[in-house]
Amino acid sequence: MIRPFLHISQKQSTVKPKRLGGPGRVAAGLPDKFSNARLVDNLRQYQAELEIQNKALRFSQAEAEGASERFVTLFSHVPLALMVVEESGLILETNGRALDLFRPLESDPPLTFLYPLVNPSELDRVRLCFFLAKEQGSYELDEIEFSGGSNGVFTGDIHVARIVHAEDESPRFICAIIDQGPLLAQRHALQRSAQALQERNDQLVQSKTRLAAIINSSLDAILCADKDHRIMVFNPTAASVFQCTTEDALGRPLTDFLPDAARALSYGDLTSHAQLGEMMGLTSQGEKVPLEVSLSFEHHVDGEVVTFFAHDLTARKKMEAHRNVLESQLRESQKMQAIGTMAGGIAHDFNNIISAILGNVALAKMDTMPGSAAATSLDEIDKAGKRARDLVRQILTFSRNDPPRRTPLQLATVVHEALRLVKVTLPPNVSLQAHINDATPLVMADATQIEQALLNLCNNAIHAMAAQPGVLRVELSYTLRTPDDQPERRSGLRGQHVKLSVSDTGCGMSQATQERIFEPFFTTKPVGQGTGLGLSVVHGIMRAHMGSIKVQSSPGRGSTFDLHFPVTDAEIELVHPAPIENHPDLGLGQSVMVVDDDEALVFLLKRLLTRKGYCVITFTDPLQALAQLRDSSFTCDLLVTDYNMPGYSGVDLLRDVQLFRPDLPVALASGYVTPDIEREAVAAGARALIHKPNDVDELCATVQKLIREQNN
């Protein structure tokens, strides 16, 4: 509610008392009947005068109340920001428009004082305005900056008028504030051209001004051409799109900017409006600009005027290109995910096959004389089987989305160990240069995966140099930055990092090749010399380590791969693992049950463990194995079961066995041990996890260890 702040003073008519009877009053001594009659007549006249005066007073009061109500209504609904302000700046009353302008949200502070809303640099002008309004009755200022709360700063005009007040009251003013922000530029333009506008017809000027405003504020390029197809109108957007000033464009042929316009105008079926679709425009420098063009015709006595509306499609084309890149990246990501899913699916069966090959080779080598031709062939088979095993591990490393088992690691130790292996396989035409900083900070990393990534990069570098002399350079470095340095960002990695670089002087790569090098099974090597998984595995390892990989290469100038590992911020004590004790792997007739759905693998494990001195019982059906274990007369010292068996997994068998043989040690074997499988197996009571395929000695050591722990 807006409280009335103006008290409309009304001069009430003062009724002077009249002496009854007037000058014609009956003199004393007249008869009473004459005196009473005159008195009654005077009373009636006086009553009539009072009624007339009361009517006048009521009419004046009604008019005053109506004027007050009209003023309140006008004050409340006028589309101007109005305030009633004291000379000190205290705001007494505001209307709704003032609240919308200065405090648009309820969270904004209330309107209490006017002066804090004024820009401090213009506060003296506003105070002077109030002083002059007090002296002169009214005053106004243009272009004052005000604070509009949530609306920010705006520019407006202020009009101040003094309100009539009593002498004992402080001066009050009514302030009207007009927001001139949206119209400020237009107002300045109109002020500059005021003299020219006065010389023309008002109606014509208004029409031209309105049309010019529409053309100049249009987001599309507007070009008008006369009957000779020469430009008459060239708006600012057209000047920006075609990179030509309006002065230079006027009078030029339309085809200078729209080469296809003449052909479009030659069509006879064009109506007053036509959509021409996409066409190419030309800038003043001859550069092509994609445009979406429409036109309209105006028929005049001296010929037709054609107006072209051209919308710049450059931003849209860039967005479409960016979207295509993102879609391509999404397809590549989905393809890599599909490859990973496929790899996890085939890993189990493939690992069983490799386990059978490696195991039978180990048994066959025991039965052959060292140095014989058969032993040599078996060694070659063993090497090939191990290469196949490593290939499966590379596929699984690429496919797994689970994080590696990262521990605080000094990368220099891993790099030295990997370079020792590289030197053994280094061809004579390639020299190795290593620059290793042994004092780099610790990083959270998996030593096996880091070594694998480095070996893959070195192997690729050696192949890139082929038979020509070259240099393989490996560098481990760390740059310590102070808090004042700007944060560095490389391929999504922020903060401090350790950089491992592998460079070569080989053939290099083109840009097209660099865009595909991390795709699985993509290789530039001849058939039989590469699998296309090396860099895919490196990419997967770096992603799992929350690091990044950067490639720099050009044809004929070699390649450089930079691996960036984030430095851990926590204070971590490096724990060295305890050495593994070597125990004789011969059994003493202990009973070992082997459960696996692969018959070849079961047959192999039975022969292998039997030869190592164990009594082996095998099953390919886990339910039959469970039934045998339920027999209390059956003696079993160790259960080795596969994890992935159709219908009844190794974890299911482990849980059921724990119900009636809780002390029986169980080892769970799988070719695809994920963190989920590991947690599930440990929770069910598994004593060990066996990764397939594995070495014979590793398997026998695990069996011997579990049996020894059980006996102890």
XYZ file of C-alpha atoms in Angstrom:
712
model
C 0.000 0.000 0.000
C 1.190 3.499 -0.838
C 0.455 5.902 1.938
C -0.743 9.367 0.918
C 2.088 11.749 1.427
C 0.482 14.972 0.242
C -1.993 16.680 2.485
C -4.175 18.739 0.206
C -4.902 21.892 2.157
C -8.396 23.176 1.699
C -9.516 26.631 2.619
C -12.768 26.095 4.339
C -15.230 28.924 3.940
C -15.477 30.770 7.213
C -19.060 31.558 8.135
C -19.252 34.772 10.053
C -22.081 34.871 12.589
C -24.786 37.254 11.711
C -26.985 39.022 14.094
C -30.457 37.750 13.718
C -32.805 40.194 12.107
C -30.220 42.340 10.391
C -30.464 46.050 9.992
C -34.207 45.830 9.589
C -34.489 44.388 13.027
C -37.682 45.455 14.729
C -37.072 48.127 17.235
C -37.850 47.671 20.802
C -41.260 48.440 21.722
C -42.861 46.819 18.601
C -45.423 44.185 19.081
C -44.005 40.668 19.766
C -45.694 39.189 16.688
C -43.570 41.401 14.406
C -40.395 40.639 16.296
C -40.917 36.834 16.234
C -41.760 36.746 12.521
C -38.610 38.590 11.601
C -36.536 36.305 13.824
C -37.936 33.189 12.143
C -37.236 34.621 8.733
C -33.654 35.421 9.696
C -33.148 31.913 11.054
C -34.388 30.393 7.820
C -32.093 32.551 5.773
C -29.159 31.635 7.995
C -29.999 27.928 7.722
C -30.133 28.147 3.945
C -26.753 29.848 3.876
C -25.278 27.142 6.118
C -26.623 24.396 3.863
C -25.106 26.069 0.825
C -21.792 26.360 2.601
C -21.955 22.699 3.752
C -22.639 21.575 0.204
C -19.664 23.566 -0.948
C -17.507 22.041 1.781
C -18.659 18.506 0.942
C -18.001 19.089 -2.725
C -14.546 20.465 -1.952
C -13.810 17.518 0.329
C -14.969 15.007 -2.301
C -12.874 16.747 -4.911
C -9.872 16.685 -2.574
C -10.347 12.987 -1.800
C -10.802 12.210 -5.486
C -7.699 14.154 -6.342
C -5.766 12.276 -3.676
C -7.001 8.914 -4.947
C -6.206 9.889 -8.511
C -2.760 10.962 -7.448
C -2.137 7.704 -5.574
C -3.355 5.699 -8.560
C -1.237 7.724 -10.930
C 1.758 7.440 -8.613
C 1.362 3.673 -8.357
C 0.731 2.842 -11.998
C 2.684 5.434 -13.931
C 5.358 3.630 -16.043
C 8.113 5.660 -14.440
C 10.211 4.985 -11.373
C 8.883 7.492 -8.797
C 10.162 8.140 -5.290
C 9.377 10.594 -2.532
C 12.715 11.594 -1.018
C 13.762 13.888 1.790
C 16.627 16.325 1.357
C 18.893 13.920 3.269
C 18.252 11.200 0.675
C 15.854 9.170 2.847
C 13.304 7.434 0.626
C 9.768 7.789 2.001
C 7.677 6.291 -0.769
C 8.294 4.315 -3.977
C 6.069 2.938 -6.669
C 6.181 -0.502 -8.279
C 8.279 0.605 -11.250
C 10.968 1.919 -8.898
C 11.080 -1.421 -7.107
C 11.366 -3.277 -10.425
C 14.183 -1.004 -11.521
C 16.254 -0.860 -8.339
C 15.341 -4.015 -6.417
C 14.013 -6.643 -8.867
C 14.429 -9.573 -6.475
C 13.174 -10.073 -2.960
C 16.718 -10.941 -1.907
C 17.887 -7.424 -2.810
C 18.188 -4.995 0.133
C 15.246 -2.613 0.641
C 15.177 0.895 -0.784
C 16.095 3.162 2.123
C 18.392 5.915 0.839
C 18.780 7.261 -2.677
C 22.363 8.491 -2.524
C 23.999 5.019 -2.074
C 22.298 4.006 -5.350
C 24.134 6.726 -7.282
C 27.590 6.249 -8.801
C 30.024 7.905 -6.326
C 31.596 9.939 -9.145
C 28.219 11.572 -9.874
C 26.952 11.945 -6.304
C 27.875 15.645 -6.138
C 25.807 16.350 -9.256
C 22.770 14.632 -7.726
C 23.133 16.578 -4.459
C 23.358 19.807 -6.458
C 20.255 18.767 -8.370
C 18.296 18.472 -5.103
C 19.625 21.823 -3.916
C 18.573 23.561 -7.150
C 15.186 21.837 -7.064
C 14.714 23.192 -3.550
C 15.539 26.699 -4.727
C 13.880 26.654 -8.153
C 11.091 24.134 -7.589
C 12.398 21.494 -10.016
C 15.578 20.335 -11.717
C 16.763 17.420 -13.850
C 19.975 15.625 -14.791
C 20.780 13.376 -17.742
C 22.736 10.119 -17.896
C 23.318 9.318 -14.245
C 24.596 5.857 -13.374
C 22.562 3.986 -10.773
C 22.944 0.632 -9.052
C 19.970 -1.576 -9.868
C 20.574 -4.441 -7.442
C 20.430 -7.739 -9.296
C 20.009 -5.850 -12.576
C 23.475 -4.361 -12.212
C 24.367 -0.800 -13.203
C 22.085 1.181 -15.521
C 22.051 4.727 -16.883
C 19.035 6.957 -16.433
C 17.749 10.511 -16.244
C 16.575 11.964 -12.922
C 13.847 14.613 -12.605
C 13.433 16.229 -9.141
C 10.517 18.455 -8.102
C 9.931 20.070 -4.701
C 6.691 19.207 -2.940
C 4.779 21.967 -1.147
C 5.287 21.515 2.589
C 4.668 23.312 5.812
C 7.288 25.634 7.188
C 8.009 23.363 10.144
C 8.522 20.290 7.887
C 11.747 19.307 6.132
C 11.718 19.691 2.344
C 10.441 16.746 0.362
C 10.943 15.988 -3.294
C 9.358 13.706 -5.834
C 11.950 12.048 -8.079
C 11.267 10.471 -11.445
C 14.042 8.206 -12.771
C 13.882 7.170 -16.423
C 15.978 4.198 -17.520
C 17.825 5.361 -20.612
C 20.198 2.414 -20.955
C 18.550 0.595 -23.903
C 17.891 3.878 -25.722
C 21.114 5.694 -24.924
C 22.902 4.961 -28.187
C 19.822 5.736 -30.232
C 19.230 8.942 -28.284
C 22.781 10.120 -28.929
C 22.357 9.423 -32.639
C 19.075 11.300 -32.693
C 20.641 14.231 -30.855
C 23.463 14.459 -33.396
C 21.005 14.465 -36.295
C 18.394 16.700 -34.670
C 19.061 19.644 -37.014
C 18.708 17.456 -40.114
C 15.521 15.829 -38.838
C 13.880 19.217 -38.294
C 14.230 20.127 -41.974
C 12.223 17.178 -43.192
C 8.681 16.131 -42.974
C 7.935 14.465 -39.637
C 6.078 11.542 -41.101
C 8.752 10.842 -43.712
C 11.510 11.140 -41.121
C 9.780 8.715 -38.772
C 9.329 6.177 -41.550
C 12.939 6.421 -42.687
C 14.264 6.316 -39.152
C 12.217 3.218 -38.364
C 13.394 1.484 -41.530
C 17.016 2.447 -40.885
C 16.823 1.124 -37.337
C 15.473 -2.199 -38.555
C 18.148 -2.518 -41.225
C 21.023 -1.429 -39.011
C 20.026 -3.619 -36.077
C 19.379 -6.698 -38.195
C 21.578 -9.707 -37.501
C 21.442 -10.585 -41.203
C 23.287 -8.828 -43.981
C 20.869 -6.680 -46.005
C 21.762 -5.537 -49.502
C 19.400 -3.536 -51.720
C 20.092 -3.282 -55.452
C 18.521 -1.048 -58.073
C 17.366 -2.015 -61.541
C 20.991 -2.121 -62.719
C 21.864 -4.502 -59.847
C 24.026 -1.933 -58.105
C 24.040 -1.735 -54.330
C 21.905 0.967 -52.750
C 21.786 -0.241 -49.144
C 24.578 -2.021 -47.295
C 23.863 -2.449 -43.579
C 26.518 -2.818 -40.830
C 26.059 -6.580 -40.659
C 26.758 -6.773 -44.388
C 29.858 -4.666 -43.845
C 31.026 -7.149 -41.204
C 30.167 -10.268 -43.212
C 31.703 -9.086 -46.483
C 34.558 -7.160 -44.781
C 33.804 -3.991 -46.677
C 32.716 -0.589 -45.420
C 29.327 0.741 -46.408
C 30.865 3.707 -48.242
C 32.975 1.415 -50.425
C 30.104 -0.990 -51.118
C 27.509 1.552 -52.282
C 27.293 1.673 -56.052
C 29.240 -1.529 -56.629
C 27.722 -4.419 -58.622
C 25.794 -6.925 -56.526
C 27.763 -9.798 -58.065
C 30.933 -8.538 -56.357
C 29.540 -9.985 -53.128
C 26.893 -12.459 -54.358
C 28.185 -14.051 -57.566
C 25.140 -16.303 -57.916
C 22.647 -13.455 -57.502
C 22.405 -12.693 -61.237
C 21.559 -16.298 -62.030
C 18.906 -16.315 -59.306
C 17.351 -13.122 -60.633
C 17.188 -14.596 -64.129
C 14.543 -17.094 -63.061
C 11.212 -15.901 -64.377
C 9.049 -17.633 -61.791
C 10.337 -15.624 -58.826
C 7.541 -13.915 -56.900
C 7.750 -10.961 -54.556
C 9.486 -13.189 -51.984
C 11.797 -16.130 -52.602
C 14.070 -18.420 -50.597
C 17.286 -19.049 -52.511
C 18.821 -21.377 -49.908
C 22.553 -21.725 -49.387
C 25.028 -19.993 -51.652
C 28.584 -18.747 -51.390
C 29.371 -15.078 -50.946
C 32.650 -13.260 -51.513
C 34.337 -10.786 -49.184
C 36.181 -7.738 -50.453
C 39.385 -9.817 -50.163
C 37.920 -12.630 -52.270
C 37.332 -15.089 -49.422
C 34.279 -17.328 -49.612
C 31.530 -17.010 -46.997
C 28.694 -19.563 -46.668
C 25.331 -17.783 -46.650
C 21.642 -18.586 -46.505
C 19.932 -16.081 -48.834
C 16.376 -14.887 -49.397
C 15.133 -11.933 -51.421
C 12.156 -9.645 -51.910
C 11.044 -7.423 -54.834
C 9.723 -3.870 -54.681
C 8.050 -2.548 -57.808
C 8.623 1.141 -58.561
C 7.966 3.362 -61.543
C 11.639 3.600 -62.450
C 12.258 -0.126 -62.011
C 12.418 -2.919 -59.445
C 14.412 -2.771 -56.243
C 15.670 -6.143 -54.992
C 16.539 -6.654 -51.348
C 18.739 -9.601 -50.371
C 18.772 -10.981 -46.844
C 21.918 -13.045 -46.224
C 22.435 -14.998 -43.006
C 26.068 -15.882 -42.231
C 26.446 -19.669 -41.830
C 30.105 -19.610 -40.758
C 29.354 -20.280 -37.088
C 26.869 -23.009 -37.967
C 29.376 -24.698 -40.273
C 31.992 -24.624 -37.543
C 29.533 -26.118 -35.073
C 28.624 -28.846 -37.550
C 32.295 -29.614 -38.110
C 32.881 -29.718 -34.364
C 29.851 -31.963 -33.933
C 31.186 -34.300 -36.628
C 34.509 -34.476 -34.803
C 32.736 -35.297 -31.540
C 30.619 -37.919 -33.256
C 33.749 -39.450 -34.755
C 35.373 -39.512 -31.322
C 32.241 -41.101 -29.887
C 32.268 -43.791 -32.559
C 35.940 -44.472 -31.876
C 35.226 -44.690 -28.147
C 32.355 -47.082 -28.739
C 34.524 -49.157 -31.050
C 37.262 -49.371 -28.437
C 34.681 -50.306 -25.809
C 33.352 -53.050 -28.076
C 36.881 -54.374 -28.604
C 37.401 -54.385 -24.843
C 34.174 -56.287 -24.260
C 35.134 -58.831 -26.902
C 38.599 -59.216 -25.394
C 37.196 -59.935 -21.960
C 34.823 -62.492 -23.428
C 37.433 -64.520 -25.301
C 40.147 -64.225 -22.655
C 38.917 -67.205 -20.632
C 38.918 -69.742 -23.453
C 42.078 -68.386 -25.042
C 43.962 -68.474 -21.740
C 42.926 -72.080 -21.202
C 44.341 -72.962 -24.618
C 47.615 -71.170 -23.899
C 47.818 -72.774 -20.454
C 47.462 -76.206 -22.014
C 50.165 -75.428 -24.580
C 52.656 -74.036 -22.062
C 51.968 -76.772 -19.546
C 52.388 -79.611 -22.015
C 55.552 -78.002 -23.351
C 56.928 -77.899 -19.810
C 56.089 -81.580 -19.330
C 57.596 -82.476 -22.675
C 60.808 -80.612 -21.842
C 61.096 -82.713 -18.676
C 61.010 -85.838 -20.830
C 63.616 -84.733 -23.372
C 67.355 -84.485 -23.185
C 68.689 -80.936 -22.927
C 70.266 -79.775 -26.164
C 68.428 -82.254 -28.333
C 66.530 -81.214 -31.458
C 63.220 -81.911 -29.717
C 64.247 -79.706 -26.791
C 65.091 -76.902 -29.208
C 61.682 -77.206 -30.877
C 59.984 -77.226 -27.486
C 61.868 -74.077 -26.520
C 60.570 -72.357 -29.645
C 57.021 -73.521 -28.895
C 57.418 -72.229 -25.345
C 58.575 -68.827 -26.646
C 55.654 -68.641 -29.050
C 53.201 -69.609 -26.308
C 54.578 -66.961 -23.995
C 54.297 -64.368 -26.744
C 50.667 -65.390 -27.178
C 50.200 -65.113 -23.410
C 51.683 -61.621 -23.419
C 49.433 -60.689 -26.328
C 46.347 -61.740 -24.337
C 47.572 -59.731 -21.385
C 47.972 -56.700 -23.648
C 44.413 -57.140 -24.887
C 43.139 -57.401 -21.316
C 45.183 -54.381 -20.251
C 43.563 -52.393 -23.045
C 40.052 -53.678 -22.331
C 39.922 -53.294 -18.571
C 38.276 -50.151 -17.248
C 39.165 -50.942 -13.641
C 42.089 -48.980 -12.182
C 45.470 -50.712 -11.908
C 47.003 -51.660 -8.590
C 48.922 -48.472 -8.119
C 51.462 -48.015 -5.340
C 53.913 -45.207 -4.547
C 56.600 -45.732 -7.161
C 59.903 -44.207 -8.192
C 59.733 -44.286 -11.983
C 63.512 -44.212 -12.353
C 63.732 -47.757 -10.974
C 61.188 -49.060 -13.469
C 62.818 -47.218 -16.377
C 66.267 -48.629 -15.589
C 64.862 -52.155 -15.450
C 62.974 -51.728 -18.730
C 66.022 -50.266 -20.495
C 68.034 -53.275 -19.411
C 65.639 -55.435 -21.421
C 65.681 -52.986 -24.333
C 69.469 -53.114 -24.597
C 69.380 -56.883 -25.050
C 67.099 -56.627 -28.112
C 68.596 -53.427 -29.536
C 69.740 -53.856 -33.172
C 73.320 -52.814 -33.977
C 72.258 -49.847 -36.117
C 70.369 -48.178 -33.227
C 72.095 -46.451 -30.331
C 70.396 -45.847 -27.002
C 70.644 -42.550 -25.135
C 69.158 -42.486 -21.644
C 68.810 -39.375 -19.503
C 67.173 -40.503 -16.288
C 66.598 -38.216 -13.320
C 66.776 -40.536 -10.327
C 65.359 -37.867 -7.984
C 61.908 -37.460 -9.521
C 58.983 -37.394 -7.059
C 56.939 -40.492 -6.343
C 53.927 -41.251 -8.480
C 51.056 -43.645 -7.933
C 51.673 -46.302 -10.585
C 51.656 -49.996 -11.428
C 55.280 -50.967 -12.109
C 54.368 -53.814 -14.462
C 52.106 -51.658 -16.606
C 54.594 -48.771 -16.738
C 57.331 -51.163 -17.835
C 55.007 -52.621 -20.453
C 54.126 -49.148 -21.804
C 57.808 -48.170 -22.031
C 58.750 -51.431 -23.771
C 55.945 -50.942 -26.298
C 57.099 -47.409 -27.114
C 60.748 -48.496 -27.436
C 59.774 -51.423 -29.638
C 57.789 -49.093 -31.932
C 60.711 -46.658 -32.067
C 63.123 -49.439 -33.069
C 60.784 -50.574 -35.852
C 60.392 -46.959 -37.053
C 64.159 -46.721 -37.648
C 64.198 -50.063 -39.522
C 67.612 -50.809 -41.053
C 68.867 -47.232 -41.125
C 71.142 -45.881 -38.365
C 69.228 -44.072 -35.677
C 69.076 -42.948 -32.064
C 66.587 -44.078 -29.443
C 66.361 -41.496 -26.672
C 64.631 -42.117 -23.338
C 64.319 -39.271 -20.856
C 62.766 -39.080 -17.395
C 62.418 -35.554 -16.040
C 60.468 -33.423 -13.621
C 59.987 -29.670 -13.537
C 59.397 -28.161 -10.109
C 57.102 -25.157 -10.320
C 56.564 -22.518 -7.670
C 53.083 -21.406 -6.552
C 53.550 -18.232 -8.639
C 53.797 -20.211 -11.883
C 50.771 -20.533 -14.089
C 49.177 -24.010 -13.984
C 50.158 -26.064 -17.004
C 47.677 -28.129 -18.965
C 48.672 -30.899 -21.343
C 45.998 -33.104 -22.868
C 43.705 -32.692 -19.889
C 46.452 -33.037 -17.200
C 46.857 -30.220 -14.680
C 49.393 -29.668 -11.977
C 52.842 -31.076 -11.283
C 53.869 -34.182 -13.166
C 56.750 -36.470 -14.077
C 57.444 -36.742 -17.803
C 58.721 -39.900 -19.474
C 59.743 -39.265 -23.102
C 60.642 -41.760 -25.827
C 62.069 -40.259 -29.035
C 63.430 -41.737 -32.232
C 64.975 -40.512 -35.459
C 62.895 -42.798 -37.636
C 60.454 -42.265 -40.466
C 57.917 -40.239 -38.477
C 54.162 -40.130 -39.010
C 51.711 -38.070 -41.000
C 48.824 -36.231 -39.356
C 46.349 -38.805 -40.676
C 48.359 -41.624 -39.091
C 48.609 -39.776 -35.771
C 44.829 -39.550 -35.596
C 44.550 -43.366 -35.670
C 47.603 -44.640 -33.802
C 45.665 -45.352 -30.606
C 43.008 -47.405 -32.363
C 43.179 -51.112 -31.485
C 44.606 -53.326 -34.238
C 45.704 -50.317 -36.316
C 49.283 -50.756 -37.509
C 51.525 -49.475 -40.283
C 53.880 -52.450 -40.034
C 53.905 -55.229 -42.628
C 51.760 -58.292 -42.094
C 53.230 -60.540 -39.424
C 55.325 -57.826 -37.769
C 52.760 -56.095 -35.616
C 49.438 -56.616 -33.863
C 48.316 -52.975 -33.672
C 47.816 -53.206 -29.916
C 51.023 -51.612 -28.606
C 49.910 -47.983 -28.542
C 46.337 -48.957 -27.636
C 47.730 -50.624 -24.536
C 49.854 -47.551 -23.758
C 46.755 -45.365 -24.150
C 44.774 -47.600 -21.792
C 47.575 -47.641 -19.224
C 47.917 -43.858 -19.188
C 44.165 -43.409 -18.924
C 44.040 -45.841 -15.983
C 46.878 -43.903 -14.309
C 44.975 -40.601 -14.750
C 47.846 -39.380 -16.888
C 48.114 -38.166 -20.455
C 50.074 -38.939 -23.597
C 51.312 -36.381 -26.123
C 52.617 -37.181 -29.605
C 54.879 -35.006 -31.759
C 55.845 -36.317 -35.174
C 56.260 -35.405 -38.812
C 57.265 -37.518 -41.823
C 61.021 -38.010 -42.061
C 61.770 -36.265 -38.757
C 61.077 -38.976 -36.184
C 58.557 -39.158 -33.364
C 58.385 -38.224 -29.689
C 55.940 -39.708 -27.182
C 55.619 -37.853 -23.857
C 53.942 -39.679 -20.972
C 52.824 -37.366 -18.153
C 52.222 -38.886 -14.708
C 50.573 -36.790 -11.986
C 52.661 -36.383 -8.853
C 50.979 -37.530 -5.672
C 50.370 -34.762 -3.134
C 50.250 -36.991 -0.042
C 53.221 -37.831 2.123
C 53.680 -41.537 1.348
C 56.228 -43.897 2.762
C 57.535 -46.266 0.124
C 57.112 -49.847 1.294
C 59.340 -52.459 -0.317
C 57.749 -55.905 -0.704
C 59.243 -58.750 1.221
C 61.235 -61.232 -0.894
C 59.479 -64.458 -1.824
C 61.030 -67.504 -0.252
C 61.933 -70.393 -2.514
C 60.676 -73.761 -1.288
C 61.042 -77.134 -2.948
C 58.015 -77.739 -5.136
C 57.803 -81.527 -4.628
C 54.707 -82.852 -2.928
C 54.441 -85.670 -0.413
C 51.331 -87.366 -1.689
C 48.897 -84.666 -0.595
C 45.451 -84.861 -2.160
C 44.654 -82.025 -4.586
C 41.268 -81.683 -6.309
C 41.236 -79.797 -9.623
C 37.901 -78.548 -11.029
C 37.772 -76.989 -14.508
C 35.345 -77.255 -17.413
C 38.232 -77.460 -19.915
C 39.190 -81.140 -20.298
C 42.593 -80.381 -21.840
C 43.530 -78.160 -18.928
C 42.294 -80.687 -16.369
C 44.331 -83.444 -18.031
C 47.410 -81.198 -18.029
C 47.129 -80.218 -14.364
C 46.683 -83.846 -13.331
C 49.839 -84.925 -15.155
C 51.794 -81.921 -13.916
C 50.864 -82.125 -10.244
C 51.151 -85.896 -10.227
C 54.688 -85.576 -11.504
C 55.372 -83.095 -8.718
C 54.391 -85.655 -6.089
C 50.713 -84.902 -5.459
C 47.684 -87.170 -5.582
C 45.381 -85.399 -8.038
C 41.600 -85.875 -8.437
C 40.046 -83.972 -11.354
C 36.488 -83.006 -12.277
C 35.050 -81.120 -15.246
C 31.631 -80.862 -13.563
C 31.654 -78.698 -10.397
C 28.483 -80.353 -9.077
C 30.168 -83.768 -9.165
C 33.153 -82.301 -7.348
C 30.815 -80.869 -4.699
C 29.180 -84.264 -4.208
C 32.608 -85.910 -3.783
C 33.627 -83.313 -1.199
C 30.426 -83.957 0.776
C 31.637 -87.507 1.359
C 33.209 -87.395 4.809
C 35.467 -90.347 4.013
C 37.071 -88.414 1.123
C 40.368 -86.777 2.000
C 41.336 -83.546 0.307
C 44.164 -81.181 1.213
C 43.588 -78.480 -1.448
C 40.870 -77.455 -3.911
C 41.863 -75.664 -7.130
C 38.814 -74.512 -9.110
C 38.242 -72.398 -12.189
C 36.155 -69.248 -11.747
C 34.199 -69.131 -14.991
C 32.232 -72.368 -15.388
C 28.802 -72.458 -17.052
C 25.859 -72.694 -14.668
C 27.908 -72.993 -11.497
C 30.899 -70.705 -10.993
C 33.960 -71.354 -8.922
C 32.775 -68.843 -6.307
C 29.494 -70.768 -5.964
C 31.463 -73.992 -5.424
C 33.710 -72.205 -2.921
C 30.751 -70.946 -0.875
C 29.078 -74.374 -0.760
C 32.309 -76.138 0.224
C 32.875 -73.653 3.058
C 29.584 -74.755 4.625
C 30.815 -78.264 5.460
C 34.597 -77.980 5.008
C 35.479 -74.498 6.289
C 39.170 -75.411 6.833
C 39.794 -76.639 3.295
C 42.139 -74.214 1.445
C 40.780 -73.169 -1.937
C 42.614 -71.508 -4.851
C 40.541 -69.774 -7.519
C 41.932 -69.671 -11.085
C 40.815 -67.319 -13.851
C 42.177 -65.810 -17.037
C 40.382 -62.520 -16.394
C 40.725 -61.512 -12.743
C 39.006 -58.167 -12.222
C 38.856 -56.297 -8.906
C 35.211 -57.376 -8.547
C 36.152 -61.044 -9.013
C 39.011 -60.659 -6.557
C 36.803 -59.054 -3.891
C 34.118 -61.689 -4.400
C 36.613 -64.555 -4.158
C 38.309 -63.222 -1.024
C 34.942 -62.583 0.623
C 33.905 -66.175 -0.123
C 37.078 -67.544 1.541
C 39.595 -68.108 -1.285
C 43.173 -68.412 -0.052
C 44.831 -67.552 -3.379
C 44.071 -66.319 -6.895
C 45.813 -67.987 -9.838
C 46.078 -65.941 -13.050
C 45.888 -68.088 -16.172
C 48.008 -68.781 -18.088
C 50.901 -69.175 -15.662
C 54.239 -70.893 -15.446
C 54.500 -74.428 -14.143
C 56.821 -73.357 -11.370
C 54.430 -70.559 -10.359
C 51.491 -72.957 -10.158
C 53.432 -75.545 -8.176
C 54.758 -72.862 -5.808
C 51.191 -71.674 -5.118
C 49.987 -75.244 -4.449
C 52.939 -76.009 -2.183
C 52.455 -72.707 -0.297
C 48.767 -73.342 0.431
C 49.378 -76.939 1.562
C 52.271 -75.860 3.776
C 50.134 -73.116 5.375
C 47.351 -75.629 5.962
C 49.724 -78.087 7.662
C 51.135 -75.342 9.864
